Amino acid sequence: MNRALNFSKRNLLEISRDTLSYIFCIAFPIVMLIVMTLVNSSIPKEAGMTIFRIDNLMGGIIIFGQTFVMLFTAITIAKDRSGSFLIRLFATPMKSSDFTYGYILPMILIAVVQALISSVAALIISLIVGVKLEIFGILLTFAAMLPSAFMFVAIGLIFGTLFNEKAAPGVCSIIISLGSFVGGIWFDAEGAGGVLYKICRCLPFIYCTKTVRSAIKLDISWESFWLPLIIVSASAAVLSGLGILCFRKRMKADLA
């Protein structure tokens, strides 16, 4: 475990040296909170559109931010694979589990810090616009967002393992766009209904958004919170297992 923790510290330092990580993982979600709040203020109340109201927007932005954590997970792993860094480490007593935990743990920490900063920004905005956010709801959000954070980090682990440094960001951008669209972050997918909503329900992204939004509002009913949470947790477990398996096979191939 000490080897995994030391490797985690190294990866965290590597990401902290990258200015783009601050822009995309911290600054961009806050900017989107402000911009979408301004958009919401220009929507007539008669329209009945609340997707950009801060109590709904906060959850969407937290999930949106996690897609960028996925991106930096993939980039970090792809960079290490493209150089001789991992090859040298493969000759050490480190096991494949040390590598995977070493990549996953710092990314989860970044996702939690990102959610904390976004929550503080949302709380300030809520005081300005006069929309109440429940403190207990915000606290519950930090527990509710962990399964989706693991899921997105697992996707980043898979892409970073399968693709090189140039291809991984492009593939991740597809997931960022797809997750934003079918995840119901920028529009009411359930309200839209039809074929589009059926597609959304076949993918885990909309359940990530639904879980966090329900947590913020302290709506912990089966359909709104627990069922989506179970689906996201199951998706995170499957994708994490797949990511670890892919990394182990790649590790063996590189050592051969």
PDB file of C-alpha atoms in Angstrom:
ATOM      1  CA  MET A   1       0.000   0.000   0.000  1.00  0.00           C
ATOM      2  CA  ASN A   2       2.905   2.360   0.690  1.00  0.00           C
ATOM      3  CA  ARG A   3       4.090   1.926  -2.891  1.00  0.00           C
ATOM      4  CA  ALA A   4       0.637   2.845  -4.184  1.00  0.00           C
ATOM      5  CA  LEU A   5       0.481   5.926  -1.935  1.00  0.00           C
ATOM      6  CA  ASN A   6       3.936   7.092  -3.027  1.00  0.00           C
ATOM      7  CA  PHE A   7       2.967   6.617  -6.652  1.00  0.00           C
ATOM      8  CA  SER A   8      -0.265   8.551  -5.966  1.00  0.00           C
ATOM      9  CA  LYS A   9       1.742  11.481  -4.611  1.00  0.00           C
ATOM     10  CA  ARG A  10       3.903  11.478  -7.732  1.00  0.00           C
ATOM     11  CA  ASN A  11       0.842  11.545 -10.008  1.00  0.00           C
ATOM     12  CA  LEU A  12      -0.803  14.278  -7.966  1.00  0.00           C
ATOM     13  CA  LEU A  13       2.343  16.404  -8.246  1.00  0.00           C
ATOM     14  CA  GLU A  14       2.483  15.814 -12.002  1.00  0.00           C
ATOM     15  CA  ILE A  15      -1.086  17.026 -12.456  1.00  0.00           C
ATOM     16  CA  SER A  16      -0.548  20.000 -10.125  1.00  0.00           C
ATOM     17  CA  ARG A  17       2.291  21.193 -12.364  1.00  0.00           C
ATOM     18  CA  ASP A  18      -0.027  21.293 -15.381  1.00  0.00           C
ATOM     19  CA  THR A  19      -1.764  24.683 -15.696  1.00  0.00           C
ATOM     20  CA  LEU A  20      -4.469  23.189 -17.901  1.00  0.00           C
ATOM     21  CA  SER A  21      -5.598  20.959 -15.034  1.00  0.00           C
ATOM     22  CA  TYR A  22      -6.506  24.064 -12.998  1.00  0.00           C
ATOM     23  CA  ILE A  23      -8.281  25.629 -15.980  1.00  0.00           C
ATOM     24  CA  PHE A  24     -10.407  22.621 -16.910  1.00  0.00           C
ATOM     25  CA  CYS A  25     -10.878  20.934 -13.528  1.00  0.00           C
ATOM     26  CA  ILE A  26     -11.393  24.040 -11.371  1.00  0.00           C
ATOM     27  CA  ALA A  27     -11.896  27.274 -13.313  1.00  0.00           C
ATOM     28  CA  PHE A  28     -14.074  26.009 -16.163  1.00  0.00           C
ATOM     29  CA  PRO A  29     -16.827  24.467 -13.944  1.00  0.00           C
ATOM     30  CA  ILE A  30     -17.037  27.706 -11.939  1.00  0.00           C
ATOM     31  CA  VAL A  31     -17.259  29.778 -15.128  1.00  0.00           C
ATOM     32  CA  MET A  32     -20.050  27.497 -16.375  1.00  0.00           C
ATOM     33  CA  LEU A  33     -21.897  27.952 -13.075  1.00  0.00           C
ATOM     34  CA  ILE A  34     -21.809  31.724 -13.502  1.00  0.00           C
ATOM     35  CA  VAL A  35     -22.642  31.721 -17.207  1.00  0.00           C
ATOM     36  CA  MET A  36     -25.558  29.294 -16.902  1.00  0.00           C
ATOM     37  CA  THR A  37     -26.909  31.250 -13.914  1.00  0.00           C
ATOM     38  CA  LEU A  38     -26.934  34.356 -16.112  1.00  0.00           C
ATOM     39  CA  VAL A  39     -28.701  32.370 -18.812  1.00  0.00           C
ATOM     40  CA  ASN A  40     -31.272  31.242 -16.249  1.00  0.00           C
ATOM     41  CA  SER A  41     -31.934  34.834 -15.207  1.00  0.00           C
ATOM     42  CA  SER A  42     -32.885  35.695 -18.798  1.00  0.00           C
ATOM     43  CA  ILE A  43     -35.421  32.844 -19.087  1.00  0.00           C
ATOM     44  CA  PRO A  44     -39.017  34.005 -18.405  1.00  0.00           C
ATOM     45  CA  LYS A  45     -40.604  32.378 -15.359  1.00  0.00           C
ATOM     46  CA  GLU A  46     -43.622  31.538 -17.514  1.00  0.00           C
ATOM     47  CA  ALA A  47     -41.447  29.077 -19.455  1.00  0.00           C
ATOM     48  CA  GLY A  48     -41.232  26.855 -16.377  1.00  0.00           C
ATOM     49  CA  MET A  49     -37.623  25.927 -17.249  1.00  0.00           C
ATOM     50  CA  THR A  50     -35.579  25.231 -14.113  1.00  0.00           C
ATOM     51  CA  ILE A  51     -32.679  23.201 -15.540  1.00  0.00           C
ATOM     52  CA  PHE A  52     -30.294  26.154 -15.077  1.00  0.00           C
ATOM     53  CA  ARG A  53     -31.575  27.154 -11.650  1.00  0.00           C
ATOM     54  CA  ILE A  54     -28.703  26.836  -9.192  1.00  0.00           C
ATOM     55  CA  ASP A  55     -30.202  23.914  -7.231  1.00  0.00           C
ATOM     56  CA  ASN A  56     -30.359  21.907 -10.485  1.00  0.00           C
ATOM     57  CA  LEU A  57     -27.308  23.432 -12.115  1.00  0.00           C
ATOM     58  CA  MET A  58     -24.948  22.613  -9.251  1.00  0.00           C
ATOM     59  CA  GLY A  59     -25.411  18.858  -9.663  1.00  0.00           C
ATOM     60  CA  GLY A  60     -24.967  19.035 -13.420  1.00  0.00           C
ATOM     61  CA  ILE A  61     -21.763  21.048 -13.096  1.00  0.00           C
ATOM     62  CA  ILE A  62     -20.297  18.571 -10.587  1.00  0.00           C
ATOM     63  CA  ILE A  63     -20.834  15.719 -13.054  1.00  0.00           C
ATOM     64  CA  PHE A  64     -19.600  17.877 -15.938  1.00  0.00           C
ATOM     65  CA  GLY A  65     -16.414  18.585 -13.986  1.00  0.00           C
ATOM     66  CA  GLN A  66     -15.818  14.875 -13.456  1.00  0.00           C
ATOM     67  CA  THR A  67     -15.601  14.359 -17.212  1.00  0.00           C
ATOM     68  CA  PHE A  68     -12.472  16.523 -17.201  1.00  0.00           C
ATOM     69  CA  VAL A  69     -11.017  14.459 -14.359  1.00  0.00           C
ATOM     70  CA  MET A  70     -11.514  11.510 -16.727  1.00  0.00           C
ATOM     71  CA  LEU A  71      -9.628  13.421 -19.416  1.00  0.00           C
ATOM     72  CA  PHE A  72      -6.607  14.085 -17.196  1.00  0.00           C
ATOM     73  CA  THR A  73      -6.610  10.500 -15.971  1.00  0.00           C
ATOM     74  CA  ALA A  74      -6.317   9.293 -19.560  1.00  0.00           C
ATOM     75  CA  ILE A  75      -3.670  11.893 -20.454  1.00  0.00           C
ATOM     76  CA  THR A  76      -1.519  11.075 -17.403  1.00  0.00           C
ATOM     77  CA  ILE A  77      -1.540   7.342 -18.068  1.00  0.00           C
ATOM     78  CA  ALA A  78      -1.018   7.752 -21.820  1.00  0.00           C
ATOM     79  CA  LYS A  79       1.954  10.072 -21.203  1.00  0.00           C
ATOM     80  CA  ASP A  80       3.565   7.634 -18.781  1.00  0.00           C
ATOM     81  CA  ARG A  81       3.085   4.797 -21.249  1.00  0.00           C
ATOM     82  CA  SER A  82       4.530   6.765 -24.177  1.00  0.00           C
ATOM     83  CA  GLY A  83       7.788   7.417 -22.325  1.00  0.00           C
ATOM     84  CA  SER A  84      10.136   5.079 -20.531  1.00  0.00           C
ATOM     85  CA  PHE A  85       8.813   5.989 -17.078  1.00  0.00           C
ATOM     86  CA  LEU A  86       6.433   3.047 -16.674  1.00  0.00           C
ATOM     87  CA  ILE A  87       8.886   0.635 -18.294  1.00  0.00           C
ATOM     88  CA  ARG A  88      11.445   1.504 -15.597  1.00  0.00           C
ATOM     89  CA  LEU A  89       8.837   1.117 -12.856  1.00  0.00           C
ATOM     90  CA  PHE A  90       7.827  -2.280 -14.212  1.00  0.00           C
ATOM     91  CA  ALA A  91      11.295  -3.497 -13.198  1.00  0.00           C
ATOM     92  CA  THR A  92      10.627  -2.505  -9.561  1.00  0.00           C
ATOM     93  CA  PRO A  93       8.743  -4.619  -6.964  1.00  0.00           C
ATOM     94  CA  MET A  94       5.562  -2.602  -7.688  1.00  0.00           C
ATOM     95  CA  LYS A  95       2.524  -4.697  -8.562  1.00  0.00           C
ATOM     96  CA  SER A  96      -0.189  -3.871 -11.087  1.00  0.00           C
ATOM     97  CA  SER A  97      -2.525  -3.015  -8.192  1.00  0.00           C
ATOM     98  CA  ASP A  98      -0.009  -0.409  -6.977  1.00  0.00           C
ATOM     99  CA  PHE A  99      -0.105   1.230 -10.396  1.00  0.00           C
ATOM    100  CA  THR A 100      -3.892   1.258 -10.730  1.00  0.00           C
ATOM    101  CA  TYR A 101      -4.483   2.520  -7.174  1.00  0.00           C
ATOM    102  CA  GLY A 102      -1.716   5.052  -7.739  1.00  0.00           C
ATOM    103  CA  TYR A 103      -3.615   6.489 -10.680  1.00  0.00           C
ATOM    104  CA  ILE A 104      -7.136   6.202  -9.254  1.00  0.00           C
ATOM    105  CA  LEU A 105      -6.637   7.666  -5.750  1.00  0.00           C
ATOM    106  CA  PRO A 106      -5.277  11.116  -6.722  1.00  0.00           C
ATOM    107  CA  MET A 107      -7.955  11.508  -9.380  1.00  0.00           C
ATOM    108  CA  ILE A 108     -10.702  10.788  -6.841  1.00  0.00           C
ATOM    109  CA  LEU A 109      -9.126  13.378  -4.545  1.00  0.00           C
ATOM    110  CA  ILE A 110      -9.158  15.915  -7.381  1.00  0.00           C
ATOM    111  CA  ALA A 111     -12.836  15.122  -8.064  1.00  0.00           C
ATOM    112  CA  VAL A 112     -13.704  15.697  -4.380  1.00  0.00           C
ATOM    113  CA  VAL A 113     -11.794  19.014  -4.262  1.00  0.00           C
ATOM    114  CA  GLN A 114     -13.449  20.035  -7.523  1.00  0.00           C
ATOM    115  CA  ALA A 115     -16.900  19.251  -6.079  1.00  0.00           C
ATOM    116  CA  LEU A 116     -16.063  21.194  -2.916  1.00  0.00           C
ATOM    117  CA  ILE A 117     -15.045  24.301  -4.857  1.00  0.00           C
ATOM    118  CA  SER A 118     -18.087  24.043  -7.128  1.00  0.00           C
ATOM    119  CA  SER A 119     -20.345  23.649  -4.075  1.00  0.00           C
ATOM    120  CA  VAL A 120     -18.917  26.744  -2.397  1.00  0.00           C
ATOM    121  CA  ALA A 121     -19.357  28.728  -5.626  1.00  0.00           C
ATOM    122  CA  ALA A 122     -22.935  27.428  -5.989  1.00  0.00           C
ATOM    123  CA  LEU A 123     -23.717  28.337  -2.372  1.00  0.00           C
ATOM    124  CA  ILE A 124     -22.507  31.901  -2.945  1.00  0.00           C
ATOM    125  CA  ILE A 125     -24.547  32.158  -6.152  1.00  0.00           C
ATOM    126  CA  SER A 126     -27.628  30.789  -4.354  1.00  0.00           C
ATOM    127  CA  LEU A 127     -27.377  33.580  -1.785  1.00  0.00           C
ATOM    128  CA  ILE A 128     -27.155  36.163  -4.572  1.00  0.00           C
ATOM    129  CA  VAL A 129     -30.065  34.839  -6.645  1.00  0.00           C
ATOM    130  CA  GLY A 130     -32.220  33.939  -3.641  1.00  0.00           C
ATOM    131  CA  VAL A 131     -32.510  30.180  -4.196  1.00  0.00           C
ATOM    132  CA  LYS A 132     -32.060  28.135  -1.025  1.00  0.00           C
ATOM    133  CA  LEU A 133     -29.561  25.279  -0.987  1.00  0.00           C
ATOM    134  CA  GLU A 134     -29.798  22.800   1.867  1.00  0.00           C
ATOM    135  CA  ILE A 135     -26.493  22.407   3.743  1.00  0.00           C
ATOM    136  CA  PHE A 136     -27.303  18.769   4.498  1.00  0.00           C
ATOM    137  CA  GLY A 137     -28.062  18.312   0.812  1.00  0.00           C
ATOM    138  CA  ILE A 138     -24.633  19.644  -0.105  1.00  0.00           C
ATOM    139  CA  LEU A 139     -23.004  17.294   2.426  1.00  0.00           C
ATOM    140  CA  LEU A 140     -24.956  14.337   1.025  1.00  0.00           C
ATOM    141  CA  THR A 141     -23.760  15.336  -2.435  1.00  0.00           C
ATOM    142  CA  PHE A 142     -20.143  14.521  -1.527  1.00  0.00           C
ATOM    143  CA  ALA A 143     -21.147  10.934  -0.798  1.00  0.00           C
ATOM    144  CA  ALA A 144     -23.459  10.719  -3.812  1.00  0.00           C
ATOM    145  CA  MET A 145     -20.827  11.945  -6.277  1.00  0.00           C
ATOM    146  CA  LEU A 146     -18.195   9.344  -5.353  1.00  0.00           C
ATOM    147  CA  PRO A 147     -19.577   6.463  -7.477  1.00  0.00           C
ATOM    148  CA  SER A 148     -19.735   8.667 -10.586  1.00  0.00           C
ATOM    149  CA  ALA A 149     -16.228   9.943  -9.854  1.00  0.00           C
ATOM    150  CA  PHE A 150     -14.948   6.354  -9.752  1.00  0.00           C
ATOM    151  CA  MET A 151     -16.828   5.640 -12.972  1.00  0.00           C
ATOM    152  CA  PHE A 152     -15.284   8.517 -14.906  1.00  0.00           C
ATOM    153  CA  VAL A 153     -11.806   7.826 -13.526  1.00  0.00           C
ATOM    154  CA  ALA A 154     -12.228   4.187 -14.613  1.00  0.00           C
ATOM    155  CA  ILE A 155     -13.128   5.343 -18.126  1.00  0.00           C
ATOM    156  CA  GLY A 156      -9.997   7.514 -18.122  1.00  0.00           C
ATOM    157  CA  LEU A 157      -7.955   4.512 -16.972  1.00  0.00           C
ATOM    158  CA  ILE A 158      -9.299   2.444 -19.860  1.00  0.00           C
ATOM    159  CA  PHE A 159      -8.667   5.118 -22.494  1.00  0.00           C
ATOM    160  CA  GLY A 160      -5.215   5.942 -21.132  1.00  0.00           C
ATOM    161  CA  THR A 161      -4.319   2.257 -21.297  1.00  0.00           C
ATOM    162  CA  LEU A 162      -5.732   1.544 -24.752  1.00  0.00           C
ATOM    163  CA  PHE A 163      -4.793   4.764 -26.571  1.00  0.00           C
ATOM    164  CA  ASN A 164      -1.623   6.788 -26.950  1.00  0.00           C
ATOM    165  CA  GLU A 165      -0.988  10.352 -25.797  1.00  0.00           C
ATOM    166  CA  LYS A 166      -2.408  11.876 -29.005  1.00  0.00           C
ATOM    167  CA  ALA A 167      -5.494   9.689 -29.365  1.00  0.00           C
ATOM    168  CA  ALA A 168      -6.632   9.547 -25.713  1.00  0.00           C
ATOM    169  CA  PRO A 169      -7.732  13.223 -25.435  1.00  0.00           C
ATOM    170  CA  GLY A 170      -9.747  12.964 -28.640  1.00  0.00           C
ATOM    171  CA  VAL A 171     -11.586   9.869 -27.459  1.00  0.00           C
ATOM    172  CA  CYS A 172     -12.213  11.487 -24.071  1.00  0.00           C
ATOM    173  CA  SER A 173     -13.692  14.563 -25.750  1.00  0.00           C
ATOM    174  CA  ILE A 174     -16.314  12.296 -27.306  1.00  0.00           C
ATOM    175  CA  ILE A 175     -17.289  11.025 -23.857  1.00  0.00           C
ATOM    176  CA  ILE A 176     -17.325  14.590 -22.489  1.00  0.00           C
ATOM    177  CA  SER A 177     -19.747  15.662 -25.231  1.00  0.00           C
ATOM    178  CA  LEU A 178     -21.802  12.480 -24.956  1.00  0.00           C
ATOM    179  CA  GLY A 179     -21.945  12.632 -21.167  1.00  0.00           C
ATOM    180  CA  SER A 180     -23.023  16.282 -21.235  1.00  0.00           C
ATOM    181  CA  PHE A 181     -25.747  15.643 -23.798  1.00  0.00           C
ATOM    182  CA  VAL A 182     -27.294  12.331 -22.754  1.00  0.00           C
ATOM    183  CA  GLY A 183     -26.500  12.999 -19.097  1.00  0.00           C
ATOM    184  CA  GLY A 184     -29.228  15.632 -18.931  1.00  0.00           C
ATOM    185  CA  ILE A 185     -26.794  18.306 -17.792  1.00  0.00           C
ATOM    186  CA  TRP A 186     -27.832  21.000 -20.249  1.00  0.00           C
ATOM    187  CA  PHE A 187     -31.439  19.981 -20.952  1.00  0.00           C
ATOM    188  CA  ASP A 188     -34.330  18.159 -19.316  1.00  0.00           C
ATOM    189  CA  ALA A 189     -33.960  14.721 -20.894  1.00  0.00           C
ATOM    190  CA  GLU A 190     -36.837  13.254 -18.890  1.00  0.00           C
ATOM    191  CA  GLY A 191     -39.113  16.100 -19.903  1.00  0.00           C
ATOM    192  CA  ALA A 192     -38.107  15.702 -23.541  1.00  0.00           C
ATOM    193  CA  GLY A 193     -39.136  12.038 -23.491  1.00  0.00           C
ATOM    194  CA  GLY A 194     -39.341  10.001 -26.692  1.00  0.00           C
ATOM    195  CA  VAL A 195     -36.482   8.120 -28.300  1.00  0.00           C
ATOM    196  CA  LEU A 196     -33.868  10.511 -26.900  1.00  0.00           C
ATOM    197  CA  TYR A 197     -34.837   9.767 -23.315  1.00  0.00           C
ATOM    198  CA  LYS A 198     -34.812   6.035 -24.029  1.00  0.00           C
ATOM    199  CA  ILE A 199     -31.236   6.390 -25.288  1.00  0.00           C
ATOM    200  CA  CYS A 200     -30.300   8.363 -22.173  1.00  0.00           C
ATOM    201  CA  ARG A 201     -31.702   5.632 -19.934  1.00  0.00           C
ATOM    202  CA  CYS A 202     -29.517   3.026 -21.643  1.00  0.00           C
ATOM    203  CA  LEU A 203     -26.346   4.857 -20.587  1.00  0.00           C
ATOM    204  CA  PRO A 204     -25.146   5.560 -17.033  1.00  0.00           C
ATOM    205  CA  PHE A 205     -24.542   9.305 -17.446  1.00  0.00           C
ATOM    206  CA  ILE A 206     -28.078  10.507 -16.763  1.00  0.00           C
ATOM    207  CA  TYR A 207     -28.159   8.475 -13.535  1.00  0.00           C
ATOM    208  CA  CYS A 208     -24.994  10.264 -12.370  1.00  0.00           C
ATOM    209  CA  THR A 209     -26.695  13.635 -12.797  1.00  0.00           C
ATOM    210  CA  LYS A 210     -29.966  12.441 -11.283  1.00  0.00           C
ATOM    211  CA  THR A 211     -28.271  11.027  -8.184  1.00  0.00           C
ATOM    212  CA  VAL A 212     -26.382  14.222  -7.395  1.00  0.00           C
ATOM    213  CA  ARG A 213     -29.337  16.513  -8.098  1.00  0.00           C
ATOM    214  CA  SER A 214     -31.563  14.429  -5.834  1.00  0.00           C
ATOM    215  CA  ALA A 215     -28.928  14.526  -3.087  1.00  0.00           C
ATOM    216  CA  ILE A 216     -28.749  18.320  -3.251  1.00  0.00           C
ATOM    217  CA  LYS A 217     -32.526  18.557  -2.812  1.00  0.00           C
ATOM    218  CA  LEU A 218     -32.544  15.843  -0.109  1.00  0.00           C
ATOM    219  CA  ASP A 219     -34.883  13.822  -2.296  1.00  0.00           C
ATOM    220  CA  ILE A 220     -33.798  10.324  -1.258  1.00  0.00           C
ATOM    221  CA  SER A 221     -36.730   8.395  -2.686  1.00  0.00           C
ATOM    222  CA  TRP A 222     -36.122   5.056  -4.392  1.00  0.00           C
ATOM    223  CA  GLU A 223     -36.746   6.254  -7.945  1.00  0.00           C
ATOM    224  CA  SER A 224     -34.975   9.606  -7.661  1.00  0.00           C
ATOM    225  CA  PHE A 225     -31.937   8.679  -5.569  1.00  0.00           C
ATOM    226  CA  TRP A 226     -31.389   5.049  -4.598  1.00  0.00           C
ATOM    227  CA  LEU A 227     -32.062   3.382  -7.953  1.00  0.00           C
ATOM    228  CA  PRO A 228     -29.828   5.812  -9.908  1.00  0.00           C
ATOM    229  CA  LEU A 229     -27.158   5.474  -7.200  1.00  0.00           C
ATOM    230  CA  ILE A 230     -27.195   1.685  -7.538  1.00  0.00           C
ATOM    231  CA  ILE A 231     -26.940   1.905 -11.330  1.00  0.00           C
ATOM    232  CA  VAL A 232     -24.005   4.328 -11.155  1.00  0.00           C
ATOM    233  CA  SER A 233     -22.261   2.251  -8.481  1.00  0.00           C
ATOM    234  CA  ALA A 234     -22.665  -0.913 -10.561  1.00  0.00           C
ATOM    235  CA  SER A 235     -21.352   0.901 -13.646  1.00  0.00           C
ATOM    236  CA  ALA A 236     -18.383   2.190 -11.657  1.00  0.00           C
ATOM    237  CA  ALA A 237     -17.599  -1.306 -10.358  1.00  0.00           C
ATOM    238  CA  VAL A 238     -17.787  -2.895 -13.824  1.00  0.00           C
ATOM    239  CA  LEU A 239     -15.744  -0.177 -15.524  1.00  0.00           C
ATOM    240  CA  SER A 240     -13.161  -0.145 -12.712  1.00  0.00           C
ATOM    241  CA  GLY A 241     -12.728  -3.892 -13.018  1.00  0.00           C
ATOM    242  CA  LEU A 242     -12.441  -3.579 -16.786  1.00  0.00           C
ATOM    243  CA  GLY A 243      -9.913  -0.757 -16.455  1.00  0.00           C
ATOM    244  CA  ILE A 244      -7.744  -2.701 -14.017  1.00  0.00           C
ATOM    245  CA  LEU A 245      -7.897  -5.776 -16.271  1.00  0.00           C
ATOM    246  CA  CYS A 246      -6.904  -3.737 -19.336  1.00  0.00           C
ATOM    247  CA  PHE A 247      -4.000  -2.158 -17.471  1.00  0.00           C
ATOM    248  CA  ARG A 248      -2.723  -5.530 -16.227  1.00  0.00           C
ATOM    249  CA  LYS A 249      -2.831  -6.997 -19.736  1.00  0.00           C
ATOM    250  CA  ARG A 250      -1.062  -3.943 -21.161  1.00  0.00           C
ATOM    251  CA  MET A 251       1.525  -4.168 -18.394  1.00  0.00           C
ATOM    252  CA  LYS A 252       2.225  -7.816 -19.236  1.00  0.00           C
ATOM    253  CA  ALA A 253       2.421  -6.984 -22.944  1.00  0.00           C
ATOM    254  CA  ASP A 254       4.914  -4.164 -22.311  1.00  0.00           C
ATOM    255  CA  LEU A 255       7.046  -6.433 -20.140  1.00  0.00           C
ATOM    256  CA  ALA A 256       7.092  -9.190 -22.763  1.00  0.00           C
TER     257      ALA A 256
END
